[in-house]
Structure formats: C-alpha cells, structure tokens
C-alpha cells in the first residue's frame, strides 16, 4: 500500500523529492482504560500501517490529501483551525498547531496520507496519524526531538485540538514499540521496559466487529469524568494523584457512588492484572496470560461497561475451544476489535466458524487479521 500512497502523492502534487513515513497501528495486550489514570499498560506495535508522504512548499500553503477518504483540504500555516467537515484533517492540523505553539517556524507543506489500519477498529489510527506527522515535520525541518517530547506533543494534539481526552499509551507505543516485544509502560512516570514475546506455537488474532463506534468518544469522555470524580472524592482520605495510587479501593465502596465505584474498581484491578501478565509472559506461561485476558474483558464488560454485544459474542465463542487461550476487547471498546490469543494452526478453523455464526447473529462478517508485533515509528524512520 505504501506504493499506492506514494503514487497518489505524485498524482496530486507532482513529481520531485518527497519523504515517506511509516507508522504502525497498536494493539493493547492488556491494561485497558487505565493509561489516563497513571496505570500500567502493555501494548504492541502492529503490522497495519499509516503511510505519510510529504515535502516542504515554497509558499505558506498547507495542502492535504487523504487517500482513504479521497478528499483534499487546503489551508495556510497562518490559519490552522479545527475543521468540522474534514475530521481526518484535524489529526494532522493538531500536530502542526503544537509545533507552532512550541515556537517552530512552519513552512508550507503538501502531504498525502493513507493506510490499512481499519478506521474505528480500536487500533488507534488517529494516534498513528499524529505520530506520523510529528516524524514528518522533524524530517522536513531537519530537527530531532526527544522521543518523550514527540509523544507528549502528539497526545496534546488529540487532547486539545481534536478534543478527545486520551491517555498517552497510543502515541507512546506507536512511536517506541519494538519488534517481537510488548512495551510495559508506567503511564504515571513514563518509565518503560520491553517484554519479549515468546509465543511459541501461538499467535494474536484481531477480530474486527465492524461495528460503528459512533458513541465511543462520548462514552470515553464520560468514563474519564467518572474516574476523575472518584479521584476527587478519595483525595479527601488519601494523598493520591490517580486511582492507581490507591492502596485498597475496596475500602471506598461505601464512600463512592455505585457506578463510580465500579469504574474505580476496574482501574484498580486491571492495573494489577497488567503486572501479573508480565510475570506470565516472562515465564512463558501462555495459559496464565490468556486467563488474565478473559478476566480483563469481564471487567471491561461488567465494571467499566465499554463492551458491546458483538465483542461479548466473540469472547464467548472463544471460550468454547481449548486451542484459544484468551480473548478481550482492545481499544476504547463499544465496538472495534477483539484480541484473541490462540494456537497458530487453529486460526483458519476459528475464523471460518466464527464468520458463519457472527453472520447469522449480526448480519455481517467480522474482519480478522493475524498480527505481528513490529517496530514503532522511531525505529521505522530514524
């Protein structure tokens, strides 16, 4: 697909030298909805990509082309504003706006962008776009910014320009993931380490519900508000910054509203599950890790309430087979993808059987992609 984006760039903007940036998707193995509460997460870079082609212009025009949407958008470096009609452009413009705030002199640019990360799948295509633009600008400007600063900048673009209250995991893993490793990230301190994935005869499969995630951003922002409410209440009793700092969440059962307590309980327990998962992976205990995946999904379904009928169907189906070790929603939820850990040889049968039953239940076939952990944008492009 990279060649298609490069060809489109030449067709839209003409021949001549340009830069191509490769940025992976991400899947979170475990640790969902806790990055914005300073928790531990365990993502991987995934071999689905955003490809961004770009170069500097001599004038102050910013000309954008989306391959996937087949849309053009044009503005100038002096008029970088939120676009209601061109939502895809905001992930690009937001990053450029952040560089501008930091005092960098923005040149005119022409950029073509596209990829094979399914939009709305929960694989963080938006963060991949943000990171790709941050890398592209560094290349065009001939600068190299510290990785943590690039990650923070890309996150600010989504928080402040696009208006989604995401944590830092997506941008972090997309930039710094490593082939054949998971990345254990402490979202409070930003300390991280790589955890080798010794998968043996097992693989991760992403199953795409193909469900429109139209409510995901509103539900996501509501969950963020709910856990912030829990933090503010608990601060009266404990010196904490995040729910993951709480010594024992169970002691606050009667002090928090019922729904708020459920959200807080998920975050507390999920944080511990991530650390248990790392221990399982380091021991090569695939069964133990798979069981923690199932527990994570149940918590996201019952306590955090961000699952949906389609995701629950896939997880329930997975539990019928000893060849499947674990399954859980990955991403924000309310649709998107389910991550399944299973024996490699069982994948064709699993996909075939699931597709038939899913079609009967929901009137459409799910997508299915077996995935490889790949290098992040830093290692792909520098």
CSV table of C-alpha atoms in Angstrom, one decimal:
chain,number,residue,atom,x,y,z
A,1,UNK,CA,0.0,0.0,0.0
A,2,UNK,CA,3.0,2.3,0.6
A,3,UNK,CA,3.5,2.5,-3.2
A,4,UNK,CA,-0.2,3.4,-3.7
A,5,UNK,CA,0.2,6.4,-1.3
A,6,UNK,CA,3.4,7.5,-3.0
A,7,UNK,CA,1.8,7.2,-6.4
A,8,UNK,CA,-1.2,9.3,-5.2
A,9,UNK,CA,1.2,11.9,-3.8
A,10,UNK,CA,2.8,12.3,-7.2
A,11,UNK,CA,-0.5,12.5,-9.0
A,12,UNK,CA,-1.9,15.2,-6.6
A,13,UNK,CA,1.3,17.2,-6.1
A,14,UNK,CA,3.7,16.4,-8.9
A,15,UNK,CA,7.0,14.6,-9.1
A,16,UNK,CA,10.2,15.5,-7.3
A,17,UNK,CA,11.7,14.5,-4.0
A,18,UNK,CA,9.4,13.8,-1.0
A,19,UNK,CA,9.6,11.9,2.3
A,20,UNK,CA,7.6,8.8,3.2
A,21,UNK,CA,7.0,8.0,6.9
A,22,UNK,CA,5.8,4.5,8.0
A,23,UNK,CA,3.8,4.4,11.3
A,24,UNK,CA,2.3,1.2,12.8
A,25,UNK,CA,-1.0,0.6,14.5
A,26,UNK,CA,-1.1,-0.5,18.0
A,27,UNK,CA,-3.0,-3.2,20.0
A,28,UNK,CA,-3.0,-3.2,23.8
A,29,UNK,CA,-2.5,-6.7,25.1
A,30,UNK,CA,-3.9,-5.8,28.5
A,31,UNK,CA,-4.4,-2.7,30.7
A,32,UNK,CA,-7.4,-1.1,29.2
A,33,UNK,CA,-8.8,2.3,30.2
A,34,UNK,CA,-6.1,2.9,32.8
A,35,UNK,CA,-3.5,4.9,30.9
A,36,UNK,CA,-5.3,8.2,31.7
A,37,UNK,CA,-5.2,7.1,35.4
A,38,UNK,CA,-1.4,6.6,35.6
A,39,UNK,CA,-1.7,2.8,35.2
A,40,UNK,CA,0.5,0.2,33.6
A,41,UNK,CA,-0.3,-0.8,30.0
A,42,UNK,CA,1.2,-3.5,27.8
A,43,UNK,CA,0.8,-2.6,24.1
A,44,UNK,CA,2.5,-3.7,20.9
A,45,UNK,CA,3.1,-2.1,17.6
A,46,UNK,CA,1.0,-3.9,14.9
A,47,UNK,CA,1.7,-4.6,11.3
A,48,UNK,CA,-1.0,-2.4,9.9
A,49,UNK,CA,0.3,1.0,8.9
A,50,UNK,CA,-0.3,4.7,8.1
A,51,UNK,CA,1.9,5.9,5.3
A,52,UNK,CA,2.6,9.7,5.1
A,53,UNK,CA,4.2,11.3,2.1
A,54,UNK,CA,5.2,15.0,2.4
A,55,UNK,CA,7.5,17.8,1.5
A,56,UNK,CA,8.0,21.5,2.0
A,57,UNK,CA,6.4,24.1,-0.2
A,58,UNK,CA,7.9,27.5,-1.1
A,59,UNK,CA,4.7,29.3,-0.2
A,60,UNK,CA,2.7,29.2,3.1
A,61,UNK,CA,0.0,26.8,1.8
A,62,UNK,CA,-0.7,23.5,3.6
A,63,UNK,CA,-2.2,21.1,1.1
A,64,UNK,CA,-3.5,17.8,2.4
A,65,UNK,CA,-4.9,14.7,0.6
A,66,UNK,CA,-6.5,11.7,2.3
A,67,UNK,CA,-6.1,8.5,0.3
A,68,UNK,CA,-8.7,6.6,2.3
A,69,UNK,CA,-11.3,9.3,2.2
A,70,UNK,CA,-10.3,10.6,-1.3
A,71,UNK,CA,-10.6,14.2,0.0
A,72,UNK,CA,-8.5,17.3,-0.4
A,73,UNK,CA,-8.1,20.0,2.2
A,74,UNK,CA,-6.2,23.2,1.9
A,75,UNK,CA,-5.3,26.0,4.4
A,76,UNK,CA,-2.2,28.1,5.3
A,77,UNK,CA,0.3,27.9,8.1
A,78,UNK,CA,-1.4,31.1,9.5
A,79,UNK,CA,-4.9,29.6,9.5
A,80,UNK,CA,-4.6,26.2,11.3
A,81,UNK,CA,-8.1,25.7,12.8
A,82,UNK,CA,-10.4,22.9,13.7
A,83,UNK,CA,-12.3,21.5,10.7
A,84,UNK,CA,-15.9,20.2,11.2
A,85,UNK,CA,-16.3,18.9,7.7
A,86,UNK,CA,-12.8,17.4,7.3
A,87,UNK,CA,-12.5,15.5,10.5
A,88,UNK,CA,-9.5,13.4,9.2
A,89,UNK,CA,-7.5,16.6,8.7
A,90,UNK,CA,-7.7,17.6,12.4
A,91,UNK,CA,-5.2,14.9,13.4
A,92,UNK,CA,-2.7,16.5,11.0
A,93,UNK,CA,-3.5,20.1,11.8
A,94,UNK,CA,-3.4,19.5,15.5
A,95,UNK,CA,0.2,18.3,15.4
A,96,UNK,CA,1.2,21.2,13.2
A,97,UNK,CA,-0.5,23.6,15.7
A,98,UNK,CA,1.5,22.1,18.5
A,99,UNK,CA,4.8,22.6,16.7
A,100,UNK,CA,3.7,26.2,16.1
A,101,UNK,CA,3.0,26.7,19.8
A,102,UNK,CA,6.4,25.4,20.6
A,103,UNK,CA,7.9,28.2,18.5
A,104,UNK,CA,8.9,26.3,15.4
A,105,UNK,CA,8.6,28.2,12.1
A,106,UNK,CA,6.1,26.1,10.0
A,107,UNK,CA,6.8,26.0,6.3
A,108,UNK,CA,4.1,25.4,3.7
A,109,UNK,CA,3.7,21.7,3.1
A,110,UNK,CA,2.0,19.2,0.9
A,111,UNK,CA,1.0,15.9,2.5
A,112,UNK,CA,-0.7,12.7,1.3
A,113,UNK,CA,-1.7,10.2,3.9
A,114,UNK,CA,-3.4,6.8,3.9
A,115,UNK,CA,-3.0,3.3,5.2
A,116,UNK,CA,-4.5,-0.1,6.0
A,117,UNK,CA,-5.4,0.5,9.7
A,118,UNK,CA,-9.2,0.0,9.8
A,119,UNK,CA,-10.8,3.2,10.9
A,120,UNK,CA,-12.9,2.7,14.0
A,121,UNK,CA,-11.3,-0.6,14.8
A,122,UNK,CA,-9.7,0.5,18.0
A,123,UNK,CA,-6.2,0.1,16.6
A,124,UNK,CA,-5.5,3.8,17.1
A,125,UNK,CA,-5.3,5.1,13.5
A,126,UNK,CA,-5.7,8.6,14.9
A,127,UNK,CA,-2.6,8.4,17.1
A,128,UNK,CA,-0.7,6.8,14.2
A,129,UNK,CA,-1.6,9.8,12.0
A,130,UNK,CA,-0.5,12.2,14.8
A,131,UNK,CA,2.8,10.4,15.3
A,132,UNK,CA,3.5,10.2,11.5
A,133,UNK,CA,3.0,14.0,11.1
A,134,UNK,CA,5.3,14.6,14.1
A,135,UNK,CA,8.0,12.5,12.4
A,136,UNK,CA,7.4,14.1,9.0
A,137,UNK,CA,7.8,17.6,10.4
A,138,UNK,CA,11.1,16.6,12.1
A,139,UNK,CA,12.4,15.3,8.8
A,140,UNK,CA,11.3,18.4,6.8
A,141,UNK,CA,12.7,20.8,9.4
A,142,UNK,CA,15.9,18.8,9.8
A,143,UNK,CA,15.5,18.5,13.6
A,144,UNK,CA,15.3,15.6,16.0
A,145,UNK,CA,13.2,16.0,19.2
A,146,UNK,CA,13.5,13.8,22.2
A,147,UNK,CA,11.1,10.8,21.9
A,148,UNK,CA,9.1,11.6,25.0
A,149,UNK,CA,8.5,15.2,23.8
A,150,UNK,CA,7.3,13.9,20.4
A,151,UNK,CA,4.9,11.5,22.2
A,152,UNK,CA,3.6,14.3,24.5
A,153,UNK,CA,3.2,16.7,21.6
A,154,UNK,CA,1.1,14.1,19.6
A,155,UNK,CA,-1.1,13.4,22.7
A,156,UNK,CA,-1.7,17.2,23.2
A,157,UNK,CA,-2.9,17.4,19.6
A,158,UNK,CA,-5.6,14.8,20.3
A,159,UNK,CA,-6.5,16.2,23.7
A,160,UNK,CA,-6.5,19.9,22.9
A,161,UNK,CA,-7.1,20.2,19.1
A,162,UNK,CA,-9.3,17.2,18.3
A,163,UNK,CA,-10.9,17.2,21.8
A,164,UNK,CA,-10.6,13.6,22.8
A,165,UNK,CA,-9.3,13.0,26.4
A,166,UNK,CA,-7.0,10.1,25.5
A,167,UNK,CA,-4.1,8.9,27.7
A,168,UNK,CA,-0.6,8.6,26.5
A,169,UNK,CA,-0.4,4.9,25.7
A,170,UNK,CA,-1.4,5.1,22.0
A,171,UNK,CA,1.2,7.7,20.9
A,172,UNK,CA,3.9,6.1,23.2
A,173,UNK,CA,3.5,2.6,21.8
A,174,UNK,CA,3.2,3.7,18.2
A,175,UNK,CA,6.4,5.6,18.5
A,176,UNK,CA,8.5,3.3,20.7
A,177,UNK,CA,7.3,-0.2,20.2
A,178,UNK,CA,9.8,-2.9,19.3
A,179,UNK,CA,9.5,-6.0,17.0
A,180,UNK,CA,8.6,-9.2,18.9
A,181,UNK,CA,8.2,-7.3,22.2
A,182,UNK,CA,5.5,-5.8,24.2
A,183,UNK,CA,6.1,-2.5,25.9
A,184,UNK,CA,5.3,-2.2,29.6
A,185,UNK,CA,4.6,1.4,30.2
A,186,UNK,CA,4.0,3.2,33.5
A,187,UNK,CA,1.7,6.0,32.4
A,188,UNK,CA,2.4,8.0,35.5
A,189,UNK,CA,6.2,8.1,35.4
A,190,UNK,CA,6.6,7.2,31.7
A,191,UNK,CA,9.1,4.6,32.7
A,192,UNK,CA,9.0,1.7,30.3
A,193,UNK,CA,10.6,-1.6,29.5
A,194,UNK,CA,10.4,-4.2,26.7
A,195,UNK,CA,8.9,-7.6,27.5
A,196,UNK,CA,9.9,-10.3,25.0
A,197,UNK,CA,7.0,-12.2,23.5
A,198,UNK,CA,7.9,-15.9,23.4
A,199,UNK,CA,4.8,-17.0,21.6
A,200,UNK,CA,5.9,-20.5,20.5
A,201,UNK,CA,3.0,-22.0,18.5
A,202,UNK,CA,0.6,-19.2,19.4
A,203,UNK,CA,-0.4,-16.0,17.7
A,204,UNK,CA,-2.5,-13.0,18.4
A,205,UNK,CA,-5.6,-12.5,16.1
A,206,UNK,CA,-7.5,-9.3,15.8
A,207,UNK,CA,-11.2,-9.8,15.1
A,208,UNK,CA,-12.9,-6.6,13.9
A,209,UNK,CA,-16.6,-6.4,14.9
A,210,UNK,CA,-17.2,-4.0,12.0
A,211,UNK,CA,-19.5,-2.2,14.5
A,212,UNK,CA,-19.7,1.6,14.0
A,213,UNK,CA,-18.2,3.2,17.1
A,214,UNK,CA,-20.4,6.3,16.9
A,215,UNK,CA,-20.8,6.7,20.7
A,216,UNK,CA,-17.3,5.8,21.6
A,217,UNK,CA,-15.9,9.3,22.1
A,218,UNK,CA,-18.8,10.4,24.2
A,219,UNK,CA,-18.7,7.3,26.4
A,220,UNK,CA,-15.0,7.5,26.6
A,221,UNK,CA,-15.1,11.1,27.9
A,222,UNK,CA,-17.9,10.2,30.3
A,223,UNK,CA,-15.7,7.4,31.8
A,224,UNK,CA,-12.8,9.9,32.2
A,225,UNK,CA,-15.1,12.3,34.1
A,226,UNK,CA,-16.4,9.4,36.3
A,227,UNK,CA,-12.9,8.3,37.4
A,228,UNK,CA,-11.8,11.9,37.9
A,229,UNK,CA,-14.8,12.2,40.3
A,230,UNK,CA,-13.6,9.1,42.1
A,231,UNK,CA,-10.1,10.6,42.5
A,232,UNK,CA,-11.5,13.9,43.9
A,233,UNK,CA,-13.6,12.0,46.5
A,234,UNK,CA,-10.7,9.7,47.5
A,235,UNK,CA,-8.3,12.7,47.8
A,236,UNK,CA,-10.3,13.6,51.0
A,237,UNK,CA,-9.0,10.4,52.6
A,238,UNK,CA,-5.7,9.7,50.9
A,239,UNK,CA,-2.9,11.6,49.2
A,240,UNK,CA,-3.2,10.4,45.6
A,241,UNK,CA,-2.9,11.7,42.1
A,242,UNK,CA,-4.5,8.8,40.3
A,243,UNK,CA,-6.8,5.8,41.1
A,244,UNK,CA,-3.8,3.6,40.6
A,245,UNK,CA,-2.2,5.2,43.6
A,246,UNK,CA,-4.9,4.0,45.9
A,247,UNK,CA,-3.8,1.4,48.5
A,248,UNK,CA,-7.1,-0.5,48.6
A,249,UNK,CA,-10.0,0.6,46.5
A,250,UNK,CA,-12.4,-1.8,48.3
A,251,UNK,CA,-12.2,0.4,51.4
A,252,UNK,CA,-14.0,3.1,49.4
A,253,UNK,CA,-17.0,1.0,48.4
A,254,UNK,CA,-19.4,3.0,50.7
A,255,UNK,CA,-17.8,6.3,50.0
A,256,UNK,CA,-18.2,6.4,46.2
A,257,UNK,CA,-21.4,6.4,44.2
A,258,UNK,CA,-22.2,2.9,43.0
A,259,UNK,CA,-21.4,3.5,39.3
A,260,UNK,CA,-18.3,5.5,40.1
A,261,UNK,CA,-17.0,2.7,42.4
A,262,UNK,CA,-17.4,0.1,39.6
A,263,UNK,CA,-15.3,2.2,37.3
A,264,UNK,CA,-12.7,2.7,40.0
A,265,UNK,CA,-12.6,-1.0,40.9
A,266,UNK,CA,-11.9,-1.9,37.2
A,267,UNK,CA,-8.9,0.5,37.1
A,268,UNK,CA,-7.5,-0.8,40.4
A,269,UNK,CA,-7.8,-4.5,39.4
A,270,UNK,CA,-6.8,-4.0,35.8
A,271,UNK,CA,-3.6,-2.3,36.9
A,272,UNK,CA,-2.6,-5.4,39.0
A,273,UNK,CA,-3.6,-7.7,36.1
A,274,UNK,CA,-1.0,-6.0,33.8
A,275,UNK,CA,1.8,-6.7,36.3
A,276,UNK,CA,0.6,-10.3,36.6
A,277,UNK,CA,0.5,-10.6,32.9
A,278,UNK,CA,4.2,-9.5,32.6
A,279,UNK,CA,5.1,-12.2,35.1
A,280,UNK,CA,3.2,-14.8,33.0
A,281,UNK,CA,4.8,-13.7,29.7
A,282,UNK,CA,8.3,-13.7,31.2
A,283,UNK,CA,7.8,-17.3,32.4
A,284,UNK,CA,6.4,-18.3,29.0
A,285,UNK,CA,3.0,-19.1,30.7
A,286,UNK,CA,0.7,-18.6,27.8
A,287,UNK,CA,-2.3,-20.2,29.6
A,288,UNK,CA,-1.9,-17.9,32.6
A,289,UNK,CA,-1.7,-14.8,30.4
A,290,UNK,CA,-4.7,-15.9,28.4
A,291,UNK,CA,-6.8,-16.3,31.6
A,292,UNK,CA,-5.9,-12.7,32.6
A,293,UNK,CA,-7.1,-11.6,29.2
A,294,UNK,CA,-10.5,-13.2,29.9
A,295,UNK,CA,-10.6,-11.5,33.3
A,296,UNK,CA,-9.8,-8.2,31.8
A,297,UNK,CA,-12.7,-8.5,29.3
A,298,UNK,CA,-15.2,-9.4,32.0
A,299,UNK,CA,-14.1,-6.3,34.0
A,300,UNK,CA,-14.5,-4.1,31.0
A,301,UNK,CA,-17.9,-5.5,30.3
A,302,UNK,CA,-19.3,-5.6,33.8
A,303,UNK,CA,-17.5,-2.8,35.7
A,304,UNK,CA,-16.4,-0.3,33.1
A,305,UNK,CA,-19.3,-1.1,30.8
A,306,UNK,CA,-17.5,-0.3,27.5
A,307,UNK,CA,-18.1,-3.7,25.8
A,308,UNK,CA,-20.9,-4.4,23.4
A,309,UNK,CA,-22.9,-7.4,22.2
A,310,UNK,CA,-20.6,-8.1,19.3
A,311,UNK,CA,-17.4,-8.1,21.4
A,312,UNK,CA,-19.0,-10.3,24.0
A,313,UNK,CA,-20.1,-12.7,21.3
A,314,UNK,CA,-16.5,-13.1,20.1
A,315,UNK,CA,-15.2,-13.6,23.6
A,316,UNK,CA,-17.9,-16.1,24.4
A,317,UNK,CA,-17.2,-18.0,21.2
A,318,UNK,CA,-13.5,-18.1,22.0
A,319,UNK,CA,-14.2,-19.8,25.3
A,320,UNK,CA,-15.5,-22.9,23.6
A,321,UNK,CA,-12.1,-24.0,22.4
A,322,UNK,CA,-9.1,-25.3,24.3
A,323,UNK,CA,-6.9,-24.0,21.4
A,324,UNK,CA,-7.9,-20.5,22.3
A,325,UNK,CA,-6.1,-19.3,25.4
A,326,UNK,CA,-7.6,-15.8,25.9
A,327,UNK,CA,-9.7,-13.0,24.4
A,328,UNK,CA,-10.6,-9.5,25.3
A,329,UNK,CA,-11.7,-6.2,23.7
A,330,UNK,CA,-8.8,-4.0,22.8
A,331,UNK,CA,-9.0,-0.2,22.5
A,332,UNK,CA,-11.7,2.1,23.8
A,333,UNK,CA,-14.5,-0.5,23.3
A,334,UNK,CA,-18.1,0.0,22.2
A,335,UNK,CA,-17.1,-1.8,19.0
A,336,UNK,CA,-13.8,-2.0,17.3
A,337,UNK,CA,-11.6,-5.1,17.8
A,338,UNK,CA,-11.3,-8.2,20.0
A,339,UNK,CA,-7.8,-9.5,20.6
A,340,UNK,CA,-7.6,-13.3,20.6
A,341,UNK,CA,-4.7,-15.5,21.7
A,342,UNK,CA,-4.7,-18.9,20.1
A,343,UNK,CA,-2.7,-21.7,18.5
A,344,UNK,CA,-1.5,-20.7,15.1
A,345,UNK,CA,-2.7,-23.9,13.4
A,346,UNK,CA,-6.2,-23.3,14.8
A,347,UNK,CA,-6.6,-19.8,13.2
A,348,UNK,CA,-8.3,-20.9,9.8
A,349,UNK,CA,-10.9,-23.0,11.6
A,350,UNK,CA,-11.6,-20.4,14.2
A,351,UNK,CA,-12.1,-17.6,11.6
A,352,UNK,CA,-14.3,-19.9,9.4
A,353,UNK,CA,-16.6,-21.0,12.3
A,354,UNK,CA,-16.8,-17.5,13.8
A,355,UNK,CA,-17.6,-15.9,10.5
A,356,UNK,CA,-20.6,-18.1,9.9
A,357,UNK,CA,-22.1,-17.7,13.4
A,358,UNK,CA,-21.4,-14.0,13.5
A,359,UNK,CA,-23.1,-13.5,10.1
A,360,UNK,CA,-26.2,-15.3,11.5
A,361,UNK,CA,-26.2,-13.2,14.7
A,362,UNK,CA,-25.3,-9.7,13.3
A,363,UNK,CA,-25.9,-9.9,9.5
A,364,UNK,CA,-22.3,-9.2,8.6
A,365,UNK,CA,-18.9,-11.0,8.7
A,366,UNK,CA,-16.2,-9.8,11.1
A,367,UNK,CA,-12.8,-8.8,9.9
A,368,UNK,CA,-9.9,-11.0,11.0
A,369,UNK,CA,-6.2,-10.2,10.9
A,370,UNK,CA,-3.4,-12.3,12.4
A,371,UNK,CA,-0.9,-9.7,13.6
A,372,UNK,CA,2.9,-9.4,14.2
A,373,UNK,CA,4.5,-7.2,16.8
A,374,UNK,CA,6.5,-4.6,14.8
A,375,UNK,CA,8.9,-1.7,15.4
A,376,UNK,CA,7.4,1.7,16.2
A,377,UNK,CA,7.8,4.8,14.1
A,378,UNK,CA,11.1,5.9,15.8
A,379,UNK,CA,12.8,2.6,14.7
A,380,UNK,CA,11.0,2.5,11.3
A,381,UNK,CA,12.1,6.0,10.2
A,382,UNK,CA,15.3,7.1,12.0
